[in-house]
Coordinates of C-alpha atoms in Angstrom, one line a residue:
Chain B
X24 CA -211.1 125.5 21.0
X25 CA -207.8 126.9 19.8
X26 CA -206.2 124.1 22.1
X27 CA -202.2 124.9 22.5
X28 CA -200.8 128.1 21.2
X29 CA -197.4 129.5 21.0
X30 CA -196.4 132.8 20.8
X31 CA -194.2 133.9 18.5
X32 CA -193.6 131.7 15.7
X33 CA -189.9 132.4 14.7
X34 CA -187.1 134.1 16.2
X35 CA -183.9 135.9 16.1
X36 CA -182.0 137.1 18.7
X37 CA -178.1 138.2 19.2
X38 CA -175.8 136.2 21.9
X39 CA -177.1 137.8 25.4
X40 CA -180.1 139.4 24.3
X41 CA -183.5 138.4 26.3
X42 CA -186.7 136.8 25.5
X43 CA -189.7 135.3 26.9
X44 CA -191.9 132.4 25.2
X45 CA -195.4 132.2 25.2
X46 CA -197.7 129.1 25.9
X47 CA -201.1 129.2 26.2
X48 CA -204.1 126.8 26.2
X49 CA -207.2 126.9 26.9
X50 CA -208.4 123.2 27.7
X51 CA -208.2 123.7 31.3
X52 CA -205.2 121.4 31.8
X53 CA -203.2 121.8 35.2
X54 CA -199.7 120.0 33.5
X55 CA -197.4 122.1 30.8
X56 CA -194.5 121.3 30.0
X57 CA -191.1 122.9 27.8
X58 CA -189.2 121.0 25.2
X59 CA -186.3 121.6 22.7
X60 CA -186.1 119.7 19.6
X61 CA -182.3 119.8 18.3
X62 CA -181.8 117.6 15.1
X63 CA -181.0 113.8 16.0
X64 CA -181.8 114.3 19.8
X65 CA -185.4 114.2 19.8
X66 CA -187.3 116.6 22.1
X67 CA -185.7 117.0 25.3
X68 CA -188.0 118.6 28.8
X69 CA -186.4 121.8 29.6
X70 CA -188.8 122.8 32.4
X71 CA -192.4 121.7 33.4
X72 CA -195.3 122.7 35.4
X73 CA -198.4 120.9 37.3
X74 CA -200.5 123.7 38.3
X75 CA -200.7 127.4 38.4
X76 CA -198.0 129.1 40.5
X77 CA -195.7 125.7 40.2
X78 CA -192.6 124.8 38.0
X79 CA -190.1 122.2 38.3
X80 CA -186.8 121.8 36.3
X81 CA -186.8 118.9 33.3
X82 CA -183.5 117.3 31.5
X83 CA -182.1 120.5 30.5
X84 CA -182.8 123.4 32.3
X85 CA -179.5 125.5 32.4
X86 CA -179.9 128.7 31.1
X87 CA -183.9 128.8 31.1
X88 CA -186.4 129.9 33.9
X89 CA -190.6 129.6 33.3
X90 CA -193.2 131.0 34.8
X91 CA -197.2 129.9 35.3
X92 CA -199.1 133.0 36.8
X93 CA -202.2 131.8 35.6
X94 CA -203.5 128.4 34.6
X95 CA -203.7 128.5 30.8
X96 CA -200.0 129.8 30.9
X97 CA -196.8 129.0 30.8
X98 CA -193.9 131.2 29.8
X99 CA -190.1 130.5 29.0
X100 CA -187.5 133.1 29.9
X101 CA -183.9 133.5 28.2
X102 CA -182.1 135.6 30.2
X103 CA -179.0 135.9 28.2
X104 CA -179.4 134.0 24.8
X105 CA -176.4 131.8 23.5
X106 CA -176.0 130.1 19.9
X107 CA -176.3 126.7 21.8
X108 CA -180.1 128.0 22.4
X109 CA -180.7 127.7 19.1
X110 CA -183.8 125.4 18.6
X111 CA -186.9 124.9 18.0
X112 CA -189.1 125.3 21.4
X113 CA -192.6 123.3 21.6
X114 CA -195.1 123.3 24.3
X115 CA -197.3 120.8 25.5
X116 CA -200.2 120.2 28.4
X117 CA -202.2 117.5 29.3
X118 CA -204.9 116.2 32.1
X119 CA -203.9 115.4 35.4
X120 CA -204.1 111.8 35.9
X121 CA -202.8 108.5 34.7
X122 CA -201.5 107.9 31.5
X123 CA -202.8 110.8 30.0
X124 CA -202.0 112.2 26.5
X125 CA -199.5 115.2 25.6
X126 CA -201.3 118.1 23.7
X127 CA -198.4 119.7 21.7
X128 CA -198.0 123.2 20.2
X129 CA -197.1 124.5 16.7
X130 CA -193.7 125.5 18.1
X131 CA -191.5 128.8 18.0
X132 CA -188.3 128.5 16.5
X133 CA -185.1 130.7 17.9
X134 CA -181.9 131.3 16.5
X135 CA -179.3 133.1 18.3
X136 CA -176.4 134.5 16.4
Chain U
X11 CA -183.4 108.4 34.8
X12 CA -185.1 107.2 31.9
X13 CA -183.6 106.5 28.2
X14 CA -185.3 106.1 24.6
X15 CA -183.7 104.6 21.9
X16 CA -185.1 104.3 18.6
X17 CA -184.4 102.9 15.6
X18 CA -184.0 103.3 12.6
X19 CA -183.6 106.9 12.0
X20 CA -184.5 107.0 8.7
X21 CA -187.2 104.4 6.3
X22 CA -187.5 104.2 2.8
X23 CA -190.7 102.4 1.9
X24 CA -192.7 102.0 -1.7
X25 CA -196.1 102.9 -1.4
X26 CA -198.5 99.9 -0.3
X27 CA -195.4 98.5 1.8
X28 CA -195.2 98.2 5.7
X29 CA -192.9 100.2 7.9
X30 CA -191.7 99.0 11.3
X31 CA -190.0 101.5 13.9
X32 CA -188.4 100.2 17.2
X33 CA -187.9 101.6 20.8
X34 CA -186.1 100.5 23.8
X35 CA -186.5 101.8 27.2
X36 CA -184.4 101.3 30.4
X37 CA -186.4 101.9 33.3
X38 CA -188.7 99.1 34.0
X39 CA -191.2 101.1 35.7
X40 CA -192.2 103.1 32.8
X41 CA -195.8 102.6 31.9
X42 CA -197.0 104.8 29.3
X43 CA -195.7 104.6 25.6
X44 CA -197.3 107.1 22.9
X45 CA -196.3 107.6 19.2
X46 CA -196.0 110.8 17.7
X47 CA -196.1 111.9 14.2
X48 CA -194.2 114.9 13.2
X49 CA -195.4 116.9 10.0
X50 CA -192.7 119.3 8.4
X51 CA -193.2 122.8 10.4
X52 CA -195.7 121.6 12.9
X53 CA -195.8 120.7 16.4
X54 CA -196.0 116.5 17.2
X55 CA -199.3 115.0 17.0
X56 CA -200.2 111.2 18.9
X57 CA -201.3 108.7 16.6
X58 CA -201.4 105.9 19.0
X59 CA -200.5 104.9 22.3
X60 CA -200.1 102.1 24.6
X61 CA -200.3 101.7 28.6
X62 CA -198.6 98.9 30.4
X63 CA -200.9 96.3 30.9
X64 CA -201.7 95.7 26.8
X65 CA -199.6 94.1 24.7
X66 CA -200.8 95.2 21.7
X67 CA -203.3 98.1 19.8
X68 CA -204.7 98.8 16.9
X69 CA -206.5 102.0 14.9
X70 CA -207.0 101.0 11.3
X71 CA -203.4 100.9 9.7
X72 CA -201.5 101.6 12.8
X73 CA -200.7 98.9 15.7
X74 CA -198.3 99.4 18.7
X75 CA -196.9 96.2 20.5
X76 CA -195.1 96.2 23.8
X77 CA -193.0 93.2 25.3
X78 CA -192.4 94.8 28.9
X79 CA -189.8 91.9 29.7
X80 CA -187.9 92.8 27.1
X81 CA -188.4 96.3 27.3
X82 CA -189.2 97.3 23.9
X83 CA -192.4 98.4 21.5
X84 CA -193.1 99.3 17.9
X85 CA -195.0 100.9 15.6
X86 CA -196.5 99.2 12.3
X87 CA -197.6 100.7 9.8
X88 CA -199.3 98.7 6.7
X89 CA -200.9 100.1 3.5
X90 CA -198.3 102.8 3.9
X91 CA -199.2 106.0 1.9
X92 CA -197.4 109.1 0.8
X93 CA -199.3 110.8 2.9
X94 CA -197.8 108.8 6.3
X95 CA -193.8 110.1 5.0
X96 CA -193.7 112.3 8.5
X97 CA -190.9 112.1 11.2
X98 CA -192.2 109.3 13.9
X99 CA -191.1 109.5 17.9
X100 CA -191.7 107.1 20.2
X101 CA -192.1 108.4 23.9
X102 CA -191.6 106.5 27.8
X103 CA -193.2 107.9 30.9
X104 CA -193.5 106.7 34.2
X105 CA -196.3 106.8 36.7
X106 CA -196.1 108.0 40.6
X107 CA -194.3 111.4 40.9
X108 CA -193.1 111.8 37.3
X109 CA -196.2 113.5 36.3
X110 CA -196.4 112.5 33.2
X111 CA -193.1 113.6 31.8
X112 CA -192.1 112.3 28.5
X113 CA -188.9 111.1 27.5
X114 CA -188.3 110.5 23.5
X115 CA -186.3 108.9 21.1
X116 CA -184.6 110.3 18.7
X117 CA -187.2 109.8 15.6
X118 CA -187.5 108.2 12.7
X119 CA -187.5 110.3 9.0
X120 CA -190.6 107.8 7.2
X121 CA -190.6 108.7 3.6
X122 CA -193.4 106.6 1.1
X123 CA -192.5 106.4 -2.0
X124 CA -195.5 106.6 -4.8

């Protein structure tokens, strides 16, 4: 039970190149969710999901667009990369229910110059 | 929407010592408060959390306490060892439609000294 994975581990991209972020995990959880940790700010929820074939926008979604094909996935898409993207980029998933706990990944970490 | 705040953002403790971080939270229907710690390089991991209708838990050397009127909860940490110098968040969600959606502080730098 590798629980969350992400996919890769370090980045770097030029302003308006493309890339897509990988999450996958395998505990059969229908919620995942996007954050960006920025020094100071915390992590902040870019985009989430609560099942397969759903997404819904999070604090700060400019810029970003996700996918969930299948279940145990949950990609993150920059279109056009911008220094302000620069971040590190966790996923997370949990249970549906109440007051459930957040699973986090090891993080990718992006840098756009 | 929701806002965290947390403070302080960073502690300096001796080894042995107790270390007290603080949160805030503005919307009163919030019900769900976990703790993360943050390790250099690696993704958040929960250490403790707390729902709505407790006031206060406990695992070992770490206790959450939540005051709902006042809208505010903390994490103590006694014994404190080199080994708990981590970065600390404290997190708010809601129940209903917000799915379990987290919203965090701004964390807390915890460094032990031996």
């Amino acid at each position: 039970n590798a629980g969350v994975t992400q996919t890769p581990k370090f980045r770097v991209l030029k302003t308006g190149q493309s890339m897509t972020l990988l999450c996958a995990q395998d505990m059969n959880h229908e919620y995942m969710y996007w954050y960006r940790q920025d020094p100071g700010m915390g992590l902040r929820l870019i985009h989430y999901s609560v099942g397969e074939g759903t997404t819904a926008k999070g604090e700060v979604p400019d810029g970003y667009n996700v996918s969930r094909l299948k279940k145990q996935n949950f990609l993150l898409g920059l279109e056009s990369a911008a220094p302000s993207q620069t971040s590190v980029y966790f996923c997370a998933s949990r249970v549906t229910g109440y007051q459930e706990t957040q699973y986090f990944g090891p993080g990718t970490r992006l840098l756009v110059l | 929407g929701e806002n965290v705040e947390q403070h302080p953002s960073t502690l300096s403790v001796q080894e042995g010592d107790s270390a007290v971080i603080k949160c805030t939270y503005s919307d009163s229907a919030s019900n769900y408060f976990p703790w993360y710690k943050q390790e250099l390089g690696k993704g958040p991991q929960l250490i403790i959390d707390i729902r709505s209708n407790v006031g206060e838990k406990k695992d070992q050397r770490i206790a959450v306490t939540l005051n709902k009127t006042a809208k505010h909860f903390s994490l103590h940490i006694t014994e404190t060892q080199p080994e708990d110098s981590a970065v600390y968040f404290c997190a708010a969600s809601g129940g209903g439609t917000s799915y379990g959606k987290l919203t965090f502080g701004q964390g807390t730098i915890l460094t032990v000294h031996p």
